[in-house]
Tab-separated table of C-alpha atoms in Angstrom:
chain	number	residue	atom	x	y	z
A	1	MET	CA	77.966	79.337	-15.902
A	2	ASP	CA	81.200	80.943	-16.964
A	3	LEU	CA	79.873	83.578	-19.424
A	4	ASP	CA	82.511	85.181	-20.346
A	5	GLU	CA	84.290	81.676	-21.483
A	6	ALA	CA	80.641	81.034	-23.246
A	7	MET	CA	81.260	84.399	-25.262
A	8	ARG	CA	84.824	83.022	-26.219
A	9	VAL	CA	83.405	79.833	-27.541
A	10	ALA	CA	80.692	81.540	-29.309
A	11	LEU	CA	82.671	83.776	-31.071
A	12	ALA	CA	84.987	81.319	-32.148
A	13	ALA	CA	81.980	79.149	-33.366
A	14	ALA	CA	80.972	82.539	-35.477
A	15	ASP	CA	84.380	82.596	-36.921
A	16	ALA	CA	84.294	79.342	-38.267
A	17	ALA	CA	81.178	79.384	-39.483
A	18	ASP	CA	81.841	82.676	-41.143
A	19	ASP	CA	84.738	81.108	-43.285
A	20	ILE	CA	82.378	78.376	-44.100
A	21	ALA	CA	79.623	80.569	-45.584
A	22	MET	CA	81.823	82.558	-47.451
A	23	ARG	CA	83.648	80.206	-49.006
A	24	HIS	CA	80.220	79.269	-50.633
A	25	PHE	CA	78.823	82.695	-50.703
A	26	GLY	CA	77.977	83.974	-54.387
A	27	ARG	CA	78.518	80.546	-56.097
A	28	ASP	CA	76.243	78.505	-57.799
A	29	LEU	CA	74.620	76.242	-54.996
A	30	GLU	CA	72.229	73.293	-54.912
A	31	VAL	CA	69.096	74.249	-53.375
A	32	GLU	CA	67.029	71.776	-51.647
A	33	LEU	CA	63.831	72.411	-49.991
A	34	LYS	CA	63.083	71.165	-46.428
A	35	SER	CA	59.587	69.787	-45.023
A	36	ASP	CA	58.450	73.220	-44.342
A	37	GLU	CA	59.326	74.407	-47.995
A	38	SER	CA	62.345	76.561	-46.814
A	39	PRO	CA	65.712	76.029	-48.455
A	40	VAL	CA	69.100	74.550	-47.386
A	41	THR	CA	72.290	74.532	-48.686
A	42	ILE	CA	75.612	72.849	-48.290
A	43	ALA	CA	76.593	76.003	-46.324
A	44	ASP	CA	74.286	75.694	-44.080
A	45	ARG	CA	75.129	72.030	-42.975
A	46	GLU	CA	78.626	72.809	-42.770
A	47	ALA	CA	78.459	75.927	-40.978
A	48	GLU	CA	76.121	74.140	-38.507
A	49	GLN	CA	78.375	71.268	-38.119
A	50	ALA	CA	81.252	73.834	-37.290
A	51	ILE	CA	79.567	75.589	-34.692
A	52	ARG	CA	78.257	72.612	-32.720
A	53	ALA	CA	82.201	71.132	-32.951
A	54	VAL	CA	83.619	74.200	-31.412
A	55	ILE	CA	80.713	74.542	-28.850
A	56	ARG	CA	81.203	70.348	-28.264
A	57	GLU	CA	85.130	70.671	-27.977
A	58	ARG	CA	84.408	73.118	-24.734
A	59	PHE	CA	81.155	72.174	-23.684
A	60	PRO	CA	80.398	68.754	-24.116
A	61	ASP	CA	77.552	68.207	-21.669
A	62	HIS	CA	75.457	71.141	-22.965
A	63	ALA	CA	72.483	70.760	-25.381
A	64	VAL	CA	72.473	72.017	-28.735
A	65	TYR	CA	69.741	72.948	-30.764
A	66	GLY	CA	70.050	73.890	-34.357
A	67	GLU	CA	68.013	74.777	-37.483
A	68	GLU	CA	69.576	72.006	-39.636
A	69	TYR	CA	70.365	69.450	-37.179
A	70	GLY	CA	67.463	69.524	-34.377
A	71	ARG	CA	67.726	69.601	-30.677
A	72	ASP	CA	70.350	66.857	-29.112
A	73	GLY	CA	71.568	66.592	-25.580
A	74	ASP	CA	69.667	67.102	-22.093
A	75	SER	CA	70.904	70.382	-20.083
A	76	ASP	CA	70.236	73.613	-18.417
A	77	CYS	CA	72.216	74.676	-20.969
A	78	LEU	CA	70.998	74.961	-23.979
A	79	TRP	CA	72.757	76.612	-27.233
A	80	LEU	CA	70.419	77.900	-30.209
A	81	ILE	CA	72.099	78.058	-33.825
A	82	ASP	CA	70.980	79.275	-36.853
A	83	PRO	CA	74.145	79.002	-38.782
A	84	ILE	CA	72.511	80.897	-41.831
A	85	ASP	CA	69.930	83.021	-40.849
A	86	GLY	CA	68.590	84.304	-44.127
A	87	THR	CA	69.429	81.418	-46.504
A	88	ARG	CA	67.251	82.875	-49.092
A	89	SER	CA	69.209	86.002	-49.298
A	90	PHE	CA	72.262	83.742	-49.300
A	91	ILE	CA	71.398	81.851	-52.450
A	92	ARG	CA	70.708	84.922	-54.582
A	93	SER	CA	73.962	86.719	-53.568
A	94	LEU	CA	72.346	89.307	-51.362
A	95	PRO	CA	74.290	90.541	-48.141
A	96	PHE	CA	71.515	90.220	-45.615
A	97	TRP	CA	72.334	86.881	-43.998
A	98	SER	CA	74.218	85.979	-40.839
A	99	THR	CA	75.249	83.385	-38.018
A	100	GLN	CA	73.312	83.515	-35.404
A	101	ILE	CA	74.128	81.933	-31.803
A	102	ALA	CA	72.515	82.141	-28.351
A	103	LEU	CA	72.768	80.592	-25.180
A	104	MET	CA	69.676	79.567	-22.609
A	105	VAL	CA	70.428	78.847	-19.085
A	106	ASP	CA	67.575	77.713	-17.112
A	107	GLY	CA	65.203	78.941	-20.092
A	108	GLU	CA	66.593	82.308	-19.958
A	109	LEU	CA	68.262	83.886	-22.713
A	110	VAL	CA	72.144	85.214	-21.448
A	111	LEU	CA	74.086	85.680	-24.369
A	112	GLY	CA	74.039	86.354	-28.189
A	113	VAL	CA	76.192	86.604	-31.287
A	114	SER	CA	74.901	87.879	-34.604
A	115	SER	CA	77.895	87.550	-36.804
A	116	ALA	CA	77.219	89.219	-40.518
A	117	PRO	CA	80.772	88.807	-42.620
A	118	THR	CA	79.368	90.460	-45.715
A	119	PHE	CA	79.108	93.830	-43.831
A	120	GLY	CA	82.184	93.440	-41.581
A	121	GLU	CA	79.543	93.516	-38.624
A	122	ARG	CA	79.218	91.312	-35.268
A	123	ALA	CA	76.797	92.238	-32.769
A	124	ARG	CA	77.380	90.575	-29.090
A	125	ALA	CA	75.877	90.701	-26.075
A	126	ILE	CA	76.016	89.155	-22.513
A	127	LYS	CA	72.940	89.700	-20.090
A	128	GLY	CA	73.833	92.503	-17.654
A	129	ARG	CA	76.572	93.968	-19.474
A	130	GLY	CA	75.532	96.119	-22.451
A	131	ALA	CA	75.309	95.247	-26.155
A	132	PHE	CA	78.845	95.987	-28.723
A	133	ILE	CA	78.846	95.965	-32.301
A	134	ASN	CA	82.324	95.358	-33.666
A	135	ASP	CA	83.459	96.126	-29.730
A	136	ARG	CA	81.641	99.564	-30.002
A	137	PRO	CA	78.716	99.991	-27.235
A	138	VAL	CA	75.800	100.562	-28.957
A	139	ARG	CA	72.044	101.956	-27.603
A	140	VAL	CA	68.990	102.148	-28.933
A	141	ARG	CA	67.131	105.592	-29.699
A	142	ASP	CA	65.035	106.799	-26.823
A	143	ILE	CA	62.117	107.972	-28.728
A	144	GLU	CA	57.975	108.279	-27.358
A	145	ARG	CA	55.947	109.249	-30.764
A	146	LEU	CA	55.333	106.699	-33.502
A	147	GLU	CA	55.150	109.890	-35.771
A	148	ASP	CA	59.274	109.811	-35.569
A	149	ALA	CA	60.198	106.561	-35.559
A	150	ASP	CA	61.251	104.343	-38.592
A	151	VAL	CA	59.406	100.854	-38.440
A	152	CYS	CA	61.040	97.956	-40.265
A	153	PHE	CA	58.659	95.184	-41.048
A	154	GLY	CA	60.020	91.336	-41.628
A	155	ASN	CA	57.510	88.939	-43.636
A	156	LEU	CA	54.600	91.573	-45.123
A	157	ARG	CA	52.922	88.259	-46.363
A	158	THR	CA	52.657	86.650	-43.130
A	159	LEU	CA	51.578	89.475	-41.129
A	160	SER	CA	48.783	90.218	-44.009
A	161	ARG	CA	47.501	87.037	-43.214
A	162	GLY	CA	47.068	87.840	-39.134
A	163	GLU	CA	44.540	89.637	-36.983
A	164	GLY	CA	46.658	92.396	-36.729
A	165	TRP	CA	46.875	93.711	-40.308
A	166	ALA	CA	44.516	96.511	-39.273
A	167	TRP	CA	47.462	97.496	-36.686
A	168	ILE	CA	50.091	97.422	-39.410
A	169	GLY	CA	48.366	99.615	-41.311
A	170	GLU	CA	48.079	102.210	-38.837
A	171	LEU	CA	52.071	101.649	-38.098
A	172	VAL	CA	52.944	102.575	-41.832
A	173	SER	CA	50.112	105.519	-41.753
A	174	ARG	CA	51.577	107.163	-38.810
A	175	ALA	CA	55.201	105.987	-38.761
A	176	ALA	CA	57.774	108.400	-40.244
A	177	ARG	CA	59.256	105.466	-42.441
A	178	SER	CA	58.555	102.167	-42.806
A	179	ARG	CA	61.193	100.002	-44.088
A	180	GLY	CA	61.685	95.904	-44.946
A	181	TYR	CA	65.697	95.366	-44.372
A	182	GLY	CA	64.925	91.481	-43.375
A	183	ASP	CA	66.577	89.308	-40.707
A	184	PHE	CA	69.300	90.306	-38.667
A	185	TYR	CA	69.667	93.859	-40.406
A	186	SER	CA	66.904	95.628	-38.740
A	187	TYR	CA	67.543	94.433	-35.351
A	188	HIS	CA	71.302	95.776	-35.376
A	189	ARG	CA	69.873	98.983	-36.731
A	190	LEU	CA	67.702	99.210	-33.394
A	191	ALA	CA	70.221	98.433	-31.422
A	192	ASP	CA	72.569	101.141	-32.772
A	193	GLY	CA	69.900	103.870	-32.737
A	194	GLY	CA	69.062	103.646	-36.569
A	195	GLN	CA	65.962	102.020	-36.513
A	196	ASP	CA	63.284	102.515	-33.615
A	197	VAL	CA	60.588	99.508	-34.518
A	198	VAL	CA	60.983	96.005	-35.621
A	199	VAL	CA	57.917	94.152	-36.021
A	200	GLU	CA	57.877	90.623	-37.428
A	201	SER	CA	56.015	87.328	-37.711
A	202	ASP	CA	56.749	83.880	-39.118
A	203	VAL	CA	60.003	83.303	-37.397
A	204	ASN	CA	61.434	80.715	-34.538
A	205	ILE	CA	63.696	81.214	-31.664
A	206	LEU	CA	66.519	80.034	-33.813
A	207	ASP	CA	66.132	83.056	-35.901
A	208	ILE	CA	65.766	85.824	-33.058
A	209	ALA	CA	67.271	84.352	-29.871
A	210	ALA	CA	70.536	86.333	-29.942
A	211	LEU	CA	69.169	89.197	-31.326
A	212	ALA	CA	66.610	89.229	-28.422
A	213	VAL	CA	69.486	89.542	-26.148
A	214	ILE	CA	71.344	92.110	-28.426
A	215	VAL	CA	68.400	94.404	-28.163
A	216	ASP	CA	67.584	93.879	-24.596
A	217	GLU	CA	71.169	95.039	-23.795
A	218	ALA	CA	71.028	97.756	-25.858
A	219	GLY	CA	68.618	99.368	-23.899
A	220	GLY	CA	65.559	97.847	-25.602
A	221	SER	CA	62.237	95.848	-25.432
A	222	PHE	CA	61.841	93.315	-27.190
A	223	THR	CA	58.765	90.552	-26.747
A	224	ASP	CA	56.231	88.666	-29.417
A	225	LEU	CA	53.559	90.709	-30.972
A	226	ASP	CA	51.468	89.578	-27.592
A	227	GLY	CA	53.845	90.719	-25.273
A	228	ARG	CA	55.509	87.737	-23.819
A	229	LYS	CA	59.380	87.301	-23.924
A	230	PRO	CA	60.965	85.231	-26.033
A	231	ASP	CA	60.736	81.114	-25.319
A	232	LEU	CA	61.275	78.380	-27.353
A	233	ASP	CA	57.711	78.709	-29.004
A	234	THR	CA	58.164	81.805	-29.852
A	235	THR	CA	56.833	83.079	-33.558
A	236	SER	CA	56.848	86.997	-33.806
A	237	VAL	CA	58.554	89.842	-32.829
A	238	LEU	CA	57.415	93.126	-31.446
A	239	ALA	CA	60.969	95.102	-30.797
A	240	ALA	CA	61.456	98.901	-30.057
A	241	CYS	CA	62.505	101.385	-27.042
A	242	PRO	CA	60.932	100.643	-24.260
A	243	GLY	CA	57.907	103.776	-24.184
A	244	LEU	CA	57.694	103.007	-27.586
A	245	HIS	CA	56.967	99.824	-27.414
A	246	ARG	CA	54.569	100.051	-24.359
A	247	GLN	CA	52.428	102.457	-26.423
A	248	LEU	CA	52.411	99.639	-29.249
A	249	LEU	CA	51.625	96.934	-27.409
A	250	SER	CA	48.793	98.806	-25.789
A	251	SER	CA	47.477	99.805	-29.291
A	252	ARG	CA	47.123	96.154	-30.110
A	253	SER	CA	45.163	95.282	-27.318
């Protein structure tokens, strides 16, 4: 698999999706609810179609798994797509949304692109080659003490319903600061050293596949809340620099 060519295709696909999304952003869109009660708009659907078209033109034999149109194809190379991750923000004209594109080869995440056009920011990474935001190399901040850390939480509603709510409370009480940016933003900041821990539940692999590659390549550790590396069944996230990640994972057991 030529990962340089795959990255060129992923970036072209992100360009196409960003153009479509930005044409719709800030407008009065009709919103539908999917079977899981999550919202979807014409922007989500058109952006995913554009991403699929770019990938199919260059890699017609690859499999594709997208948020809006499901999975098709049977290949060891699987593209994972969330055309607008953060649709709830998108429909309320909030900037916290992005295009997420990742490539999994033989079950391993090897490439990720996270494009946030409202911020003028695009993160990318290929396994083993480091992480970049707008072509600038990025690195997680290496710290050891939770008391020095900025911690960002995802959906607090689902976290509060889980068995680890007391653990969440301990993090809040000990951390230097707690935040809740949501979606891509906290992961970009983690990779860039501006945030130290991200905890989320109620996610799926399409939400976080690209971000997992980016954080890992920035020197971070990215697992689910039980310490497992991301796979197609992942539903939670614990991401941090390695030393802090080990401490936090141990404190959950």
